[in-house]
Coordinates of C-alpha atoms in Angstrom, one line a residue:
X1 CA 55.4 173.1 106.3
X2 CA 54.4 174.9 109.1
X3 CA 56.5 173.1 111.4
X4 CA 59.4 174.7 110.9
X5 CA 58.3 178.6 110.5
X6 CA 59.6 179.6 114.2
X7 CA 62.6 177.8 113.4
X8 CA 63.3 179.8 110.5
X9 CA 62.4 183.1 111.9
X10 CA 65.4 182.4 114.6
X11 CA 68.0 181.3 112.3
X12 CA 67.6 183.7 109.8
X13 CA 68.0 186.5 112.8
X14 CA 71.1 184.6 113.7
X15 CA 72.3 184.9 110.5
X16 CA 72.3 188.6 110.2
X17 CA 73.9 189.0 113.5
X18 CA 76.9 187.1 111.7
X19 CA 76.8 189.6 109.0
X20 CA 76.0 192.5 110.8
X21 CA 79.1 191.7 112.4
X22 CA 81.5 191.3 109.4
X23 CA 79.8 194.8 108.1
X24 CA 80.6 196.6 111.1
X25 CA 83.6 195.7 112.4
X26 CA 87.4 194.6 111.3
X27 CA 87.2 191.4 111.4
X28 CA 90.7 189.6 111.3
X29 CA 91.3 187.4 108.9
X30 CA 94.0 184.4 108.7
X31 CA 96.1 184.5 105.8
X32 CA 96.7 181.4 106.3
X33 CA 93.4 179.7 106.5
X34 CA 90.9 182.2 106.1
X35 CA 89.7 181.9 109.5
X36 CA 88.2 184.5 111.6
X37 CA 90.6 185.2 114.4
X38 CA 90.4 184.0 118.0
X39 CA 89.3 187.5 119.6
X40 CA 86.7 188.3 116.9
X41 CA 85.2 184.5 117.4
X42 CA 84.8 184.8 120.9
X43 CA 83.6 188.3 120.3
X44 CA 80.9 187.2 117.7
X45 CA 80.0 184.2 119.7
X46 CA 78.5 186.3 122.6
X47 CA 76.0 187.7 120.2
X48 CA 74.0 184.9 119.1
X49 CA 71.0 183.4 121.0
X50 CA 70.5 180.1 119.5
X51 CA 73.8 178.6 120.1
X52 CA 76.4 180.5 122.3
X53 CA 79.6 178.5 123.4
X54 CA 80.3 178.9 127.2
X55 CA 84.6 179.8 126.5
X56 CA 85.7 182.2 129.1
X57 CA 88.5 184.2 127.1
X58 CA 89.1 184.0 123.4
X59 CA 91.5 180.8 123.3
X60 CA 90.1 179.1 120.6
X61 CA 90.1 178.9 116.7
X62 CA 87.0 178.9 114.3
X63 CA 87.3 175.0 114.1
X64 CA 85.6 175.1 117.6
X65 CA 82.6 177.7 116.8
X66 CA 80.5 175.7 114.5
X67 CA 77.5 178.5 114.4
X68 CA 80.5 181.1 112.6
X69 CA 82.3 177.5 110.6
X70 CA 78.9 177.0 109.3
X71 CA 77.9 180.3 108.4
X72 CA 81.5 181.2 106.5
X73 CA 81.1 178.1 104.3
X74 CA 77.3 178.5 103.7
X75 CA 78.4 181.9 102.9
X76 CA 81.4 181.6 100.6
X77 CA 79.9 177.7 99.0
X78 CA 76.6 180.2 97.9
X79 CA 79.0 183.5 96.8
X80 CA 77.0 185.4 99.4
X81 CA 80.0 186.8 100.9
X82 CA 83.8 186.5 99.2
X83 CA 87.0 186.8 100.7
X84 CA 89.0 189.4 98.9
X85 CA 92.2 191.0 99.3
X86 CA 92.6 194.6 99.5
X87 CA 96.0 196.8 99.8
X88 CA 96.7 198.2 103.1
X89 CA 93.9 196.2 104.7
X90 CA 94.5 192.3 104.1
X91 CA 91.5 190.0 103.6
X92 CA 87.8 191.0 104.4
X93 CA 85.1 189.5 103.7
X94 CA 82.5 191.5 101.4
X95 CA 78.8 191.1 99.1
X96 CA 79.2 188.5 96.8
X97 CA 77.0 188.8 93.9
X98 CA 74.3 186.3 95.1
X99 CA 73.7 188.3 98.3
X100 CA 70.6 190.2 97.1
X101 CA 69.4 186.8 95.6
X102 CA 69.0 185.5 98.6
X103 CA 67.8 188.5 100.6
X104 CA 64.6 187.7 97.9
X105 CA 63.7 184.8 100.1
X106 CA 61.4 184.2 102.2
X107 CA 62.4 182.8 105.9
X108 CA 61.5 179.1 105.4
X109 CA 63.6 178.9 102.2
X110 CA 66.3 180.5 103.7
X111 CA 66.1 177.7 106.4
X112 CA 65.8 175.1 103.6
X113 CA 69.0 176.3 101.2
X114 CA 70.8 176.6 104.7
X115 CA 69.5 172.7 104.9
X116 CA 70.5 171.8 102.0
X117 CA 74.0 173.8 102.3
X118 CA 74.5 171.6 105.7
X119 CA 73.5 168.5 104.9
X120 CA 75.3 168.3 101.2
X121 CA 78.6 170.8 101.3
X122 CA 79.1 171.1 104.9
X123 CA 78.9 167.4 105.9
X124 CA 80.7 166.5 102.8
X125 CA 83.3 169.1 103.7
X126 CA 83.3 168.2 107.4
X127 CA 84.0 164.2 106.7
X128 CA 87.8 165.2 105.1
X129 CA 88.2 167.5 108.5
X130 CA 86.8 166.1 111.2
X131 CA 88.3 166.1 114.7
X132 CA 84.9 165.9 116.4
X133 CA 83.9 162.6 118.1
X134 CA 80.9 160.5 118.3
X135 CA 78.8 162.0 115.3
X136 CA 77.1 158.7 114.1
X137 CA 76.4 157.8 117.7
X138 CA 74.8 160.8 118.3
X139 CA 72.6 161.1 114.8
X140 CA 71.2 157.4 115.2
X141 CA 70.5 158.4 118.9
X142 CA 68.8 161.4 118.0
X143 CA 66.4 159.3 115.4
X144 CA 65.4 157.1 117.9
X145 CA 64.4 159.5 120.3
X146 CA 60.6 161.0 121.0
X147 CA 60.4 164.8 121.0
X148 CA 61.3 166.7 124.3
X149 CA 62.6 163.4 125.3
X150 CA 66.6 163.8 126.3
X151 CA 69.4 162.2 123.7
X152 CA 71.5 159.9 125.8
X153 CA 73.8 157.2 125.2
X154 CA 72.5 153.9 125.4
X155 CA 75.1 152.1 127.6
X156 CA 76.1 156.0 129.3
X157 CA 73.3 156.8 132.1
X158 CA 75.5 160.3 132.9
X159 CA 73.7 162.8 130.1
X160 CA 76.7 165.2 130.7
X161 CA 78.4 162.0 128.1
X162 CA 77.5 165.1 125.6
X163 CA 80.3 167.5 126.9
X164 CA 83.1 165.7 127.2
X165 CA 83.8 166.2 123.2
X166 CA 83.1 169.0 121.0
X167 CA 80.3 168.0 118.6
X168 CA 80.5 170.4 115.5
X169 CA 77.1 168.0 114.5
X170 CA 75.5 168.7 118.0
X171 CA 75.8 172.6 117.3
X172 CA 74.7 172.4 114.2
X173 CA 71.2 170.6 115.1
X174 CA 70.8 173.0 117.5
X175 CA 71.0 175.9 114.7
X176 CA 68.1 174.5 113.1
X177 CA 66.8 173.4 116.1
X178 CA 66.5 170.1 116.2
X179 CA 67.6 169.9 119.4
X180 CA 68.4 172.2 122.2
X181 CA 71.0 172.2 124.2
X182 CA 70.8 172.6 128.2
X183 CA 73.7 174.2 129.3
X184 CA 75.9 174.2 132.8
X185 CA 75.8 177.4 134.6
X186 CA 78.3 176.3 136.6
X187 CA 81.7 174.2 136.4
X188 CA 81.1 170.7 135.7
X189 CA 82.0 168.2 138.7
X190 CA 82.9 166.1 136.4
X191 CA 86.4 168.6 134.9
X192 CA 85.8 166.0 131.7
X193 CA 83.2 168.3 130.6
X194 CA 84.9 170.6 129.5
X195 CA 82.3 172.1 127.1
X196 CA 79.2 172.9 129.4
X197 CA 77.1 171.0 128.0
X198 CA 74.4 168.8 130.2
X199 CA 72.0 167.4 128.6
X200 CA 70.3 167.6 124.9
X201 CA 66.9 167.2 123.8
X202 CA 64.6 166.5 120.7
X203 CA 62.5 169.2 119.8
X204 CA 59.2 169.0 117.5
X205 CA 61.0 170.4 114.8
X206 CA 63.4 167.5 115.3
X207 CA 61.1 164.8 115.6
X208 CA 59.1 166.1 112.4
X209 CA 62.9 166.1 110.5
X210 CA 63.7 162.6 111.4
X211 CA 60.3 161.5 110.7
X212 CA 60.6 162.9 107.0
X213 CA 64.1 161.3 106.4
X214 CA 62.6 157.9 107.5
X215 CA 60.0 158.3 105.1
X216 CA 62.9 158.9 102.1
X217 CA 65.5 156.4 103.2
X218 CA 66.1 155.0 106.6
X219 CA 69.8 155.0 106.4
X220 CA 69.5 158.8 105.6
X221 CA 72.0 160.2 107.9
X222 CA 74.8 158.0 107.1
X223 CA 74.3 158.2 103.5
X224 CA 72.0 161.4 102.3
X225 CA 72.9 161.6 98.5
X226 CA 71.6 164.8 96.8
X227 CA 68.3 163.4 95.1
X228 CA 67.4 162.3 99.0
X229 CA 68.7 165.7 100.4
X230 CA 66.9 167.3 97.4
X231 CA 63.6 165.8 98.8
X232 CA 63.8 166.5 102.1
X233 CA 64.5 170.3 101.2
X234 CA 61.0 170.1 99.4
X235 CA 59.4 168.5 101.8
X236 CA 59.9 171.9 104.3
X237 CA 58.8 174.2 102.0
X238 CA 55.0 175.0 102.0
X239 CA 53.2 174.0 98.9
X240 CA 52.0 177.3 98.2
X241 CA 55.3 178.2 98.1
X242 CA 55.8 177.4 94.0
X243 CA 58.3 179.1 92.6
X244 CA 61.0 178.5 95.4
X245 CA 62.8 175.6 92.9
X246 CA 63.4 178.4 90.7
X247 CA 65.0 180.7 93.3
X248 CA 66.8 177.8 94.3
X249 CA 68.7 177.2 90.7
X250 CA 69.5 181.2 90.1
X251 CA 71.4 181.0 93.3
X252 CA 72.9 177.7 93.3
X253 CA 74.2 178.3 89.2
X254 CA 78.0 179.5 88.9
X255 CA 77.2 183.1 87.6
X256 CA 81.2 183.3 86.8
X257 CA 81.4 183.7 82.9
X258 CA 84.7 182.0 81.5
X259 CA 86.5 184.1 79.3
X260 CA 86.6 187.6 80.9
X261 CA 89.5 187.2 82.8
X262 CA 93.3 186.7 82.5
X263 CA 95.1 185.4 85.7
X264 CA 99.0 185.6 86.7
X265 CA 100.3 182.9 88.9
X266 CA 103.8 183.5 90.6
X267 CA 104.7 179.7 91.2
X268 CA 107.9 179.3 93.9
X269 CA 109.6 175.3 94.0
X270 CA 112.7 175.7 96.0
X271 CA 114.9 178.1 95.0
X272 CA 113.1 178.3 91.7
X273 CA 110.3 181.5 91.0
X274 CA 108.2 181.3 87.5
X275 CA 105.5 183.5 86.6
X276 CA 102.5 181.6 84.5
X277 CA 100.1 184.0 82.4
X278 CA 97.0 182.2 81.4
X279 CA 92.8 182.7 80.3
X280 CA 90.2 182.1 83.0
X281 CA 88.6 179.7 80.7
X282 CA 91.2 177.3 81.5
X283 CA 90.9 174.1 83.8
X284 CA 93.0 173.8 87.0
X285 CA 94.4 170.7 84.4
X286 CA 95.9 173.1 82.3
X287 CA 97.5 175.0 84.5
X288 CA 99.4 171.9 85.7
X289 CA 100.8 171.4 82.5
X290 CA 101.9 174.8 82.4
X291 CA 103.2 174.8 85.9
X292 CA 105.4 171.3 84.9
X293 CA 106.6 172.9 81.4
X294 CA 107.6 175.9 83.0
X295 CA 109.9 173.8 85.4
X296 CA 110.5 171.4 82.5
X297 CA 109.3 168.5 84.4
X298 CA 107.5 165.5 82.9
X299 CA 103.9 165.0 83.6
X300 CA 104.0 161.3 84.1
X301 CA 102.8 161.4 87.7
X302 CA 99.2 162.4 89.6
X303 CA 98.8 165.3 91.2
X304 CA 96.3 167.9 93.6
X305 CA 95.4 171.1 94.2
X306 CA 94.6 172.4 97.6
X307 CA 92.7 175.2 98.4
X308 CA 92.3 177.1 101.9
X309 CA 91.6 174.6 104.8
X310 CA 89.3 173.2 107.8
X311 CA 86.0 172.5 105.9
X312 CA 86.8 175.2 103.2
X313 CA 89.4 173.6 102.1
X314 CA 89.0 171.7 98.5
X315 CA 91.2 169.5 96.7
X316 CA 91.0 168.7 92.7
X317 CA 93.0 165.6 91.8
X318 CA 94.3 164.2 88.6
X319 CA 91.4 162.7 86.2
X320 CA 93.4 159.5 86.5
X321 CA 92.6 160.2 90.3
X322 CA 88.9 158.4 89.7
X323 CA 87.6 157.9 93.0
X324 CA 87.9 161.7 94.2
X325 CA 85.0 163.8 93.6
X326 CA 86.3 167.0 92.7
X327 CA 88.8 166.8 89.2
X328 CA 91.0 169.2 87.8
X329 CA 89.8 168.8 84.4
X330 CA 86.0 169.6 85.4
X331 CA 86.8 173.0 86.7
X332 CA 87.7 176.2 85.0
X333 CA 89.6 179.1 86.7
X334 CA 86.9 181.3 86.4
X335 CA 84.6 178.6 88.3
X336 CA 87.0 179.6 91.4
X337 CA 86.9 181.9 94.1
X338 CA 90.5 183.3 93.3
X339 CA 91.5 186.8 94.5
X340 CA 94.8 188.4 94.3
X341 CA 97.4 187.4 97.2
X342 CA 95.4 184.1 96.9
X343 CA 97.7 181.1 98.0
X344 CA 97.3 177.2 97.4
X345 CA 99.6 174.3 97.0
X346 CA 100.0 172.6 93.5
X347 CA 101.4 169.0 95.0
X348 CA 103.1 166.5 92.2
X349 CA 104.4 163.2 92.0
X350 CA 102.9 161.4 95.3
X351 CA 106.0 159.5 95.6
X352 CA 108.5 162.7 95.8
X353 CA 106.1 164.9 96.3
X354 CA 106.8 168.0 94.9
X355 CA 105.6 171.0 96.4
X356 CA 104.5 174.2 94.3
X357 CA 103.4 177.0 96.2
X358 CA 101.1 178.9 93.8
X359 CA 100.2 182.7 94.6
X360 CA 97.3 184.8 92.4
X361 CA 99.3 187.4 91.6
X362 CA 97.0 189.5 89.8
X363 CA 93.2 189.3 87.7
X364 CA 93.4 191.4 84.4
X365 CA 90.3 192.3 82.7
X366 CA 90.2 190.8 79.0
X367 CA 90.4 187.3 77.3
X368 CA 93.7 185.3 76.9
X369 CA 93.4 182.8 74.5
X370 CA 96.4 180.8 75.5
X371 CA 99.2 180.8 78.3
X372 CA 102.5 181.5 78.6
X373 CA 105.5 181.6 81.1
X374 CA 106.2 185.4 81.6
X375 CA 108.9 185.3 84.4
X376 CA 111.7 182.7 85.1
X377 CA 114.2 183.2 87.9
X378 CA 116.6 180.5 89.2
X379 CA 117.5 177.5 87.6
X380 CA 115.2 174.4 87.1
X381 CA 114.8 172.1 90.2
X382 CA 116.1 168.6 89.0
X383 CA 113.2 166.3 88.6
X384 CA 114.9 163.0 88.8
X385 CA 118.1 163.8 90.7
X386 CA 121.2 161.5 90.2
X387 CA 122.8 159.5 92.9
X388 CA 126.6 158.0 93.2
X389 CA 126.7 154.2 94.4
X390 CA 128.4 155.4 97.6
X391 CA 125.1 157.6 98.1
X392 CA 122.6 154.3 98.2

C-alpha cells in the first residue's frame, strides 16, 4: 500500500540513528533495569527528527522517551540487539542474531513488523506498566477524526489538553505517523503543560490506518488480538510484495536450540546462598523445583518469575496461575534472553512471599541432562517458622 511508503522511509532512518548510536558510543546501561541512562537519553533524543522531546537537561529516565522505549523492546522482543554482559565494561547492547534478517527487508515491511511489534508486544507490555494517562480517550478521538483535522477533547476546547500528561501512545502514533505533533517553541502560559505539546493532528497515513482497522473490527484499538493485528499488517504491505509472510516467520521463530547450553544460578534467600547447575532445555518450572529442594521447602504454593522491568519486564506464573499469559511450564531456559550477571526475582508463596534473588552466574557450552545443587552456604531459611502463644 502506497500510502504508507514516506512513512516508512522516515522511520526506518529514525531507526538507524538509534543504532548508529548504541554502535558508536558507550551507552550506559542500568543494571538494574536495563535502561539507557538519563544523559545518553537526552543525548540520543536530540538526534531524531520524527519525534524529539523538548527536555532542557537530562532529568529524565527511558520511561519518558517513548521513540528509545519502543525501539529497545522492538529491538530485544525481535533479538535484533541483546543485552550482554562483558567483564570490565558492564552491559552493552550488541547484534543479535536476527539483525541481518531484518536488514533483508524492504522499508515498508520494516514499518509493518515495527506495527506489528507495537501493536501486539509493546501495548501488551505497556498495559502491566502504564503511568501514562488518557490513552483510550485519545485513540477513540483519533478514529473519529478527518485527516489534517486536529485531535481534541470533546468537552476540552484548550488543544494544549495534550500536554499536560505524557502520552507514551501519542509518541508512538507520531513514529508511524499517524499524527504529528505541533510543538511549543516557547513556555506554555498555561505551566500545566509541562510537555510542549500544542496541538495534534491526523495525518493521511492516519486516516488510511483507522479506516483499515474499522474495516476488521470496530472495537480494534481496545481489543486488537493477533489474527486482527495479523491483518492489518497485511493489509500495508503491497501485493506484489509475496514473499514478505515468509520473512516475517524466519524472524519472528525462536532460533535458540534447547540443549546446547548448561546454566549456573547463584540463588541468595536471606542469609542463605545455593548454587543450582541445570540444562537449558529445562522450563523456568523446573528450575523452581530445584530452587525449593535446594532450600528444602515444599512446593505447595504459586509462584512468579520476574524479569527486567518498565515494558521489558515479563513475569511467568505457576500453570495453576491460569489466567496469566505467560507460564513457567511453556518456556525453556534456552527460549530466554539470559546472559551472565543476569538478575531476576524467583517470588514464592504469595501469602509469605518469599523472595529468591536469582543471578546467571555463568553459560557453559554442552548438554546437561539433569540438575543438581552444586553449592550450599548457610543454613536453610525456615519455611514455616514456629511461634510461642505469647508471640500471637
Amino acid at each position: 500500500m502506497n500510502q504508507f511508503q514516506n512513512a516508512a522511509e522516515e522511520l526506518e532512518k529514525e531507526y538507524q540513528i538509534f543504532l548508529d548510536y548504541i554502535e558508536t558510543n558507550e551507552v550506559m546501561i542500568s543494571k538494574a533495569t536495563g535502561h539507557f541512562g538519563k544523559k545518553d537519553c537526552f543525548e540520543l533524543n536530540s538526534r531524531f527528527h520524527i519525534v524529539k522531546e523538548r527536555y532542557k537537561k537530562a532529568g529524565r529516565t527511558q520511561e519518558y522517551y517513548t521513540v528509545i522505549d519502543f525501539f529497545v523492546f522492538f529491538s530485544v522482543y525481535l533479538d535484533i540487539l541483546r543485552l550482554v554482559s562483558k567483564k570490565g565494561v558492564g552491559l552493552i547492547y550488541e547484534k543479535g542474531e536476527k539483525y541481518s534478517s531484518f536488514y533483508e527487508l524492504y522499508p515498508i515491511e520494516k514499518y509493518a513488523l515495527m506495527m506489528w511489534i507495537w501493536l501486539g508486544g509493546y501495548e501488551d507490555a505497556f498495559r502491566n506498566f502504564s503511568f501514562s494517562a488518557g490513552s483510550s480517550e485519545f485513540y477513540e478521538k483519533l478514529r473519529k477524526t478527518k485527516a489534517n483535522e486536529p485531535v481534541t477533547y470533546s468537552y476540552v476546547k484548550d488543544p494544549q489538553i495534550w500536554g499536560k500528561f505524557y502520552s507514551s501512545q501519542l509518541r508512538l502514533c507520531a513514529l508511524f505517523r499517524l499524527i504529528t505533533i505541533e510543538w511549543l517553541d516557547e513556555e506554555p502560559v498555561d505551566p500545566e503543560n509541562k510537555f510542549l505539546v500544542n496541538a495534534i493532528y491526523k495525518t493521511e497515513e492516519g486516516a488510511c490506518l483507522t479506516a483499515l482497522m474499522d474495516e476488521i473490527d470496530e472495537d480494534f484499538w481496545n481489543y486488537p488480538d493477533d489474527d486482527s493485528i495479523s491483518d492489518l499488517i497485511f493489509e500495508i504491505i503491497p501485493e506484489e510484495m509475496t514473499d514478505t509472510d515468509l520473512k516475517f516467520q524466519r524472524i519472528l521463530e525462536k532460533s535458540a536450540e534447547p540443549g546446547e547450553h548448561s546454566i549456573e544460578f547463584q540463588i541468595r534467600v536471606g542469609s542463605a546462598v545455593r548454587e543450582i547447575k541445570t540444562g537449558d532445555q529445562h522450563t523456568l518450572e523446573d528450575l523452581h523445583y530445584e530452587i525449593l529442594k535446594s532450600v528444602d521447602f515444599d512446593s505447595d504454593h504459586l509462584y512468579y518469575f520476574q524479569f527486567g522491568s518498565g515494558t521489558l519486564r515479563q513475569k511467568y506464573y505457576a500453570p495453576e496461575c491460569r489466567d496469566m499469559e505467560l507460564t513457567a511450564d511453556e518456556v525453556v531456559l534456552a527460549e530466554l534472553t539470559l546472559y551472565e550477571g543476569l538478575n531476576f526475582e524467583f517470588i514464592y508463596d504469595f501469602g509469605d512471599s518469599w523472595h529468591f534473588h536469582v543471578m546467571v552466574k555463568r553459560i557453559i557450552p554442552g548438554h546437561m541432562d539433569g540438575s543438581e545443587t552444586t553449592v550450599v552456604k548457610g543454613p536453610n531459611p525456615e519455611q514455616y517458622p514456629s511461634y510461642d502463644e505469647e508471640e500471637w
